[in-house]
Amino acid sequence: MPQCLANLRLLFFSPLKPSPLFLSIPSNLRHRSFLRILSSSSSHSRRQRSSSTPPNRRQQQPSSFRSRGKSTLVDKGRGNREEGGGASMGDNGRGGGNFAGFNKKRAEGRDESDRARKNLHLKVRRLNPTNTISYVQILGTGMDTQDTSPSVLLFFDKQRFIFNAGEGLQRFCTEHKIKLSKIDHIFLSRVCSETAGGIPGLLLTLAGIGDEGMSVNVWGPSNLKYLVDAMKSFIPHAAMVHTRSFGPDAPSHLDASKSMDPIVLVDDEVVKISALLLRPRCSPGVSEVKPGDMSVIYLCELPEIMGKFDPGKAKALGLRPGPKYSELQSGKSVMSDRDNVMVYPSDVMGPRVPGPIVFLVDCPTQGHVYDLLSTSSLDSYCSGNSPEEDKTVNCIVHLSPSSVIGSPSYQKWMEKFSTAQHIIAGHQTRNVEIPILKSSARIAARLNYLCPQFFPAPGFWSLHPLALDSSGKDVPSMADKSISAENLLKFTLRPHVQLGLDKANIPTHRTSSETISELITEIPEIVDAAKHVSEFFDKPQRTGSDMLQDNNSSNLTEEPWLEEEEEEEKRTTPSCLDNVRRDDMEIVLLGTGSSQPSKYRNVSSVYINLYSKGSLLLDCGEGTLGQLKRRYGVEGADDAVRKLSCVWISHIHADHHTGLARILALRRELLKGTDHEPLIVVGPSQLKRFLDAYQKLEDLDMEFLDCRSTTTGSWDDFESIGESKEIDDSTESTLFANFNNRMQSVWKRPGSLVDKATYYSLLKKLQTVLNEAGLESLISFPVVHCPQAFGVALKAADRFNSVDKPIPGWKIVYSGDTRPCPELVEASRGATVLIHEATFEDGLMEEAVARNHSTTKEAIEVGDSAGAYRLILTHFSQRYPKIPVFDDAHMHKTCIAFDLMSVNLADLPVLPNVLPYLKLLFKDEMAVDELDEEVPDEAAVTSVVA
């Protein structure tokens, strides 16, 4: 342990009398000494990490900014070569000396690293049905948040099958060490956002694994084609060539619509998997079933295993050792070598072991139950009706909601399988307060202990109780043969002697108090640290520098970041914070990681809570709804979705928008039967292609507006033109117009003109929505990342104080994914808060340039150049599991974002003061990759099909 931390323990926590040296320090300076020790500790740790890291990783690259008095943008110079054949703006002679280096080809969509592989590897495995372990296991995705359907794993030694892949499946697999590369088939019980929201991210992740990439078979009813068509807008075709649909409109050999017989999908040595389609009974006035309404029952039948061969019986029947022994064991009859009699396998084999049978049933509505009761295809499997012993069903996993399972008609159907073990995997109240992602829950509890103001405890759940049976359990009346699913609950299928339930892997519930006790034991200094943090909020008029006032009589040396903080706090607090109320605005960082979900950080999403005036989402990566439910609770998140005013998406990469369909579908369901307007979604044009195609599957109740229609030029045009004026190229803003590069053709390609009437109408609606939310403007601006990548600036309307004096509205700027660029700096001028991506540490400048992302230092310099009051860094590479690597310098107005971090407008003055305490909390953390298999290349994970 560094000597400074040892001194810290002696100063604050020794049971002996404190040191006279420490007591001699004035009380108002002891806090300052504490922070200085923390800073020294973190610097020491950073130096140790840096010295042990190869030079090629940590070598500091030239900064794209220089600070001389007032920060301004300067050219990086011609010496910087970029990966992927790109050139900096200084190199092409058109940068005007004010543009940081970037990968031009990647920004234009021409980078070879973005090219989709033509052929992805599909695994072929050698199977052995006799010597195998097999079980069914509940993967508890959505059990605690109820935002998605749980997944089910059917495990064999050499094969893995997953049923349903809702949002969060990747993150769940990383948490519980389930390797995605081992999955062979994914089956969907329905094709909708609830069951298939994790498919896009999963396909992209598999496509990025290894040198050749990998693929997986995806099965679903015929409406799977609508999902595939939608995903074509941002997923390479090669990743979807193994998607297979069945039922009506499917290939003839997979269509059993004319008969109600199950459709055989997989039939190999270890398992036969069949599908039985369920169609809901149409309600009065409804003429046809919608594509997304079909559901599936999956039948999984393992083959029987022949009994053990008895050589003694074979010898007694006149057989000599040789090939006939093998023929008998393979099920063939042979002639005796001694007598003229036929020897049958049953004469020499022991009792056969019947093959277990598992059903997975998804009846989402009562209308599906009617179809379930009317089908006769399952009669041969019913208890007491089976003419053969091998037709006995051992386990039924019910994916149906509790409201359906508890109905008398569904109970009647369950009673047909009285000998089977029923596992109720529909959402249950008992699972809500048990975190499925234990690693992130542990971090959240620690952060909450240190600073509950910025890291509030998870939302309080107040669900309406489920209908209980006579025994008082929230399970069906067949209580003796039914069990509520729990995370990682198993039902063993083989070996046969272990057939039945296995609860050994169910995680134990760890309370928050246990986590905090562990934290205090591990870092005793955290107790005083939490007290010091609370002082920032108890006495908001005292800033960190106030508490660390300089004393000329002290021999203590001021740390650079503290000196800069003092200078910063001497400036006037922005006038927009005058008389600010706590119900004005809150920024909630729902996802702060990049590329793909990890154990500790979900992918990008920012929730702007305007309280009674509404809310906005800035980006909406996979799992956004689950994060909302972790922050506000199950019902609180539903309220948050109901009051959404607008969703804004920065670009088409999957880690920024694949949670959108689930949010929109839930909002439609929550507002069904009420008077409401479709939600406005602002995003790049490729996103419209995805949403339009997806709506053939599931109504999303939204209206789309291109980001290009919300630039400054477009808003000016909207204000100036009349309804009769034609909207043409001259009225549209251009991207990098002064650089004469290929981006102009991407921005103004043929056919991209906006329909005048639609353009004017939607902008008018957006303007009304913004005004109702208390916002003056929402302005998109181009950034440097990929084709049609944008940042956004939100400006609140002015307020008036008690004497009718105007108070300027706050301004939030969100960078999206980008290299530092003039458009971002200009849009961020005078921002109250700049939320800036900081994907890479400073020593990885070349990688940041190659992939058109920013380093931590570059993000800070953008904030300085723009004069932003506060800077929140986010979108960290998943190579930094818990806390990213950063330099202490110039952090006086900056904070590092964590998932579920909530920053109230009223607390902005103290935001940077918390940073050194966060470093204490993670003082022993190293920037290592926590994924259990090879990390896919980000370019593959977020690749876009142009």
Tab-separated table of N, CA, C and O in Angstrom, residues 385-418:
chain	number	residue	atom	x	y	z
A	385	ASN	N	-52.621	-40.631	-21.194
A	385	ASN	CA	-53.062	-40.903	-22.563
A	385	ASN	C	-51.954	-41.443	-23.439
A	385	ASN	O	-52.185	-41.781	-24.585
A	386	SER	N	-50.769	-41.517	-22.906
A	386	SER	CA	-49.624	-41.907	-23.709
A	386	SER	C	-49.544	-43.420	-23.828
A	386	SER	O	-49.383	-44.119	-22.829
A	387	PRO	N	-49.670	-43.959	-25.057
A	387	PRO	CA	-49.556	-45.409	-25.219
A	387	PRO	C	-48.147	-45.920	-25.020
A	387	PRO	O	-47.940	-47.098	-24.770
A	388	GLU	N	-47.172	-45.028	-25.118
A	388	GLU	CA	-45.780	-45.435	-24.959
A	388	GLU	C	-45.150	-44.625	-23.836
A	388	GLU	O	-45.391	-43.441	-23.687
A	389	GLU	N	-44.320	-45.298	-23.082
A	389	GLU	CA	-43.701	-44.643	-21.921
A	389	GLU	C	-42.815	-43.480	-22.318
A	389	GLU	O	-42.681	-42.516	-21.583
A	390	ASP	N	-42.200	-43.548	-23.530
A	390	ASP	CA	-41.257	-42.517	-23.907
A	390	ASP	C	-41.931	-41.211	-24.311
A	390	ASP	O	-41.272	-40.259	-24.679
A	391	LYS	N	-43.247	-41.127	-24.242
A	391	LYS	CA	-43.958	-39.890	-24.544
A	391	LYS	C	-44.280	-39.081	-23.289
A	391	LYS	O	-45.031	-38.124	-23.352
A	392	THR	N	-43.735	-39.467	-22.170
A	392	THR	CA	-44.002	-38.756	-20.925
A	392	THR	C	-43.218	-37.438	-20.889
A	392	THR	O	-42.001	-37.425	-21.070
A	393	VAL	N	-43.925	-36.336	-20.653
A	393	VAL	CA	-43.279	-35.025	-20.546
A	393	VAL	C	-42.716	-34.864	-19.140
A	393	VAL	O	-43.431	-35.025	-18.151
A	394	ASN	N	-41.435	-34.532	-19.061
A	394	ASN	CA	-40.779	-34.396	-17.763
A	394	ASN	C	-40.824	-32.982	-17.208
A	394	ASN	O	-40.879	-32.783	-15.993
A	395	CYS	N	-40.772	-31.989	-18.088
A	395	CYS	CA	-40.691	-30.599	-17.625
A	395	CYS	C	-41.383	-29.681	-18.619
A	395	CYS	O	-41.228	-29.849	-19.838
A	396	ILE	N	-42.147	-28.730	-18.107
A	396	ILE	CA	-42.764	-27.700	-18.940
A	396	ILE	C	-42.368	-26.336	-18.370
A	396	ILE	O	-42.634	-26.040	-17.205
A	397	VAL	N	-41.722	-25.525	-19.202
A	397	VAL	CA	-41.359	-24.165	-18.822
A	397	VAL	C	-42.410	-23.229	-19.396
A	397	VAL	O	-42.607	-23.164	-20.613
A	398	HIS	N	-43.095	-22.516	-18.529
A	398	HIS	CA	-44.170	-21.617	-18.938
A	398	HIS	C	-43.625	-20.190	-19.030
A	398	HIS	O	-43.249	-19.595	-18.020
A	399	LEU	N	-43.595	-19.654	-20.258
A	399	LEU	CA	-43.154	-18.287	-20.493
A	399	LEU	C	-44.326	-17.316	-20.519
A	399	LEU	O	-44.138	-16.119	-20.734
A	400	SER	N	-45.520	-17.824	-20.300
A	400	SER	CA	-46.741	-17.017	-20.353
A	400	SER	C	-46.801	-16.076	-19.154
A	400	SER	O	-46.280	-16.383	-18.078
A	401	PRO	N	-47.480	-14.934	-19.307
A	401	PRO	CA	-47.622	-14.012	-18.167
A	401	PRO	C	-48.494	-14.601	-17.074
A	401	PRO	O	-49.320	-15.485	-17.326
A	402	SER	N	-48.339	-14.108	-15.874
A	402	SER	CA	-49.059	-14.646	-14.720
A	402	SER	C	-50.571	-14.538	-14.885
A	402	SER	O	-51.323	-15.405	-14.433
A	403	SER	N	-51.021	-13.461	-15.527
A	403	SER	CA	-52.464	-13.282	-15.711
A	403	SER	C	-53.062	-14.385	-16.559
A	403	SER	O	-54.222	-14.769	-16.374
A	404	VAL	N	-52.283	-14.916	-17.484
A	404	VAL	CA	-52.755	-16.015	-18.328
A	404	VAL	C	-52.621	-17.345	-17.599
A	404	VAL	O	-53.546	-18.171	-17.597
A	405	ILE	N	-51.489	-17.563	-16.958
A	405	ILE	CA	-51.260	-18.838	-16.268
A	405	ILE	C	-52.302	-19.062	-15.178
A	405	ILE	O	-52.745	-20.186	-14.936
A	406	GLY	N	-52.716	-18.005	-14.517
A	406	GLY	CA	-53.680	-18.145	-13.437
A	406	GLY	C	-55.117	-18.324	-13.886
A	406	GLY	O	-55.996	-18.572	-13.053
A	407	SER	N	-55.378	-18.229	-15.174
A	407	SER	CA	-56.758	-18.354	-15.650
A	407	SER	C	-57.226	-19.808	-15.559
A	407	SER	O	-56.423	-20.736	-15.707
A	408	PRO	N	-58.515	-20.053	-15.325
A	408	PRO	CA	-59.029	-21.426	-15.226
A	408	PRO	C	-58.777	-22.255	-16.474
A	408	PRO	O	-58.480	-23.454	-16.371
A	409	SER	N	-58.871	-21.636	-17.656
A	409	SER	CA	-58.669	-22.396	-18.884
A	409	SER	C	-57.228	-22.875	-19.020
A	409	SER	O	-56.969	-24.013	-19.441
A	410	TYR	N	-56.268	-22.032	-18.642
A	410	TYR	CA	-54.857	-22.447	-18.718
A	410	TYR	C	-54.560	-23.503	-17.663
A	410	TYR	O	-53.817	-24.457	-17.911
A	411	GLN	N	-55.137	-23.342	-16.486
A	411	GLN	CA	-54.951	-24.343	-15.439
A	411	GLN	C	-55.483	-25.701	-15.888
A	411	GLN	O	-54.888	-26.742	-15.601
A	412	LYS	N	-56.592	-25.679	-16.602
A	412	LYS	CA	-57.173	-26.916	-17.117
A	412	LYS	C	-56.207	-27.606	-18.064
A	412	LYS	O	-56.057	-28.836	-18.044
A	413	TRP	N	-55.533	-26.808	-18.909
A	413	TRP	CA	-54.563	-27.400	-19.834
A	413	TRP	C	-53.361	-27.963	-19.069
A	413	TRP	O	-52.852	-29.039	-19.397
A	414	MET	N	-52.894	-27.270	-18.055
A	414	MET	CA	-51.755	-27.745	-17.272
A	414	MET	C	-52.045	-29.090	-16.610
A	414	MET	O	-51.150	-29.941	-16.501
A	415	GLU	N	-53.281	-29.284	-16.196
A	415	GLU	CA	-53.642	-30.531	-15.511
A	415	GLU	C	-53.521	-31.746	-16.412
A	415	GLU	O	-53.449	-32.876	-15.924
A	416	LYS	N	-53.478	-31.541	-17.729
A	416	LYS	CA	-53.278	-32.664	-18.650
A	416	LYS	C	-51.877	-33.256	-18.505
A	416	LYS	O	-51.630	-34.380	-18.942
A	417	PHE	N	-50.984	-32.471	-17.927
A	417	PHE	CA	-49.599	-32.920	-17.763
A	417	PHE	C	-49.270	-32.941	-16.270
A	417	PHE	O	-48.329	-32.298	-15.796
A	418	SER	N	-50.029	-33.704	-15.548
A	418	SER	CA	-49.937	-33.706	-14.083
A	418	SER	C	-48.643	-34.304	-13.571
A	418	SER	O	-48.230	-34.016	-12.447
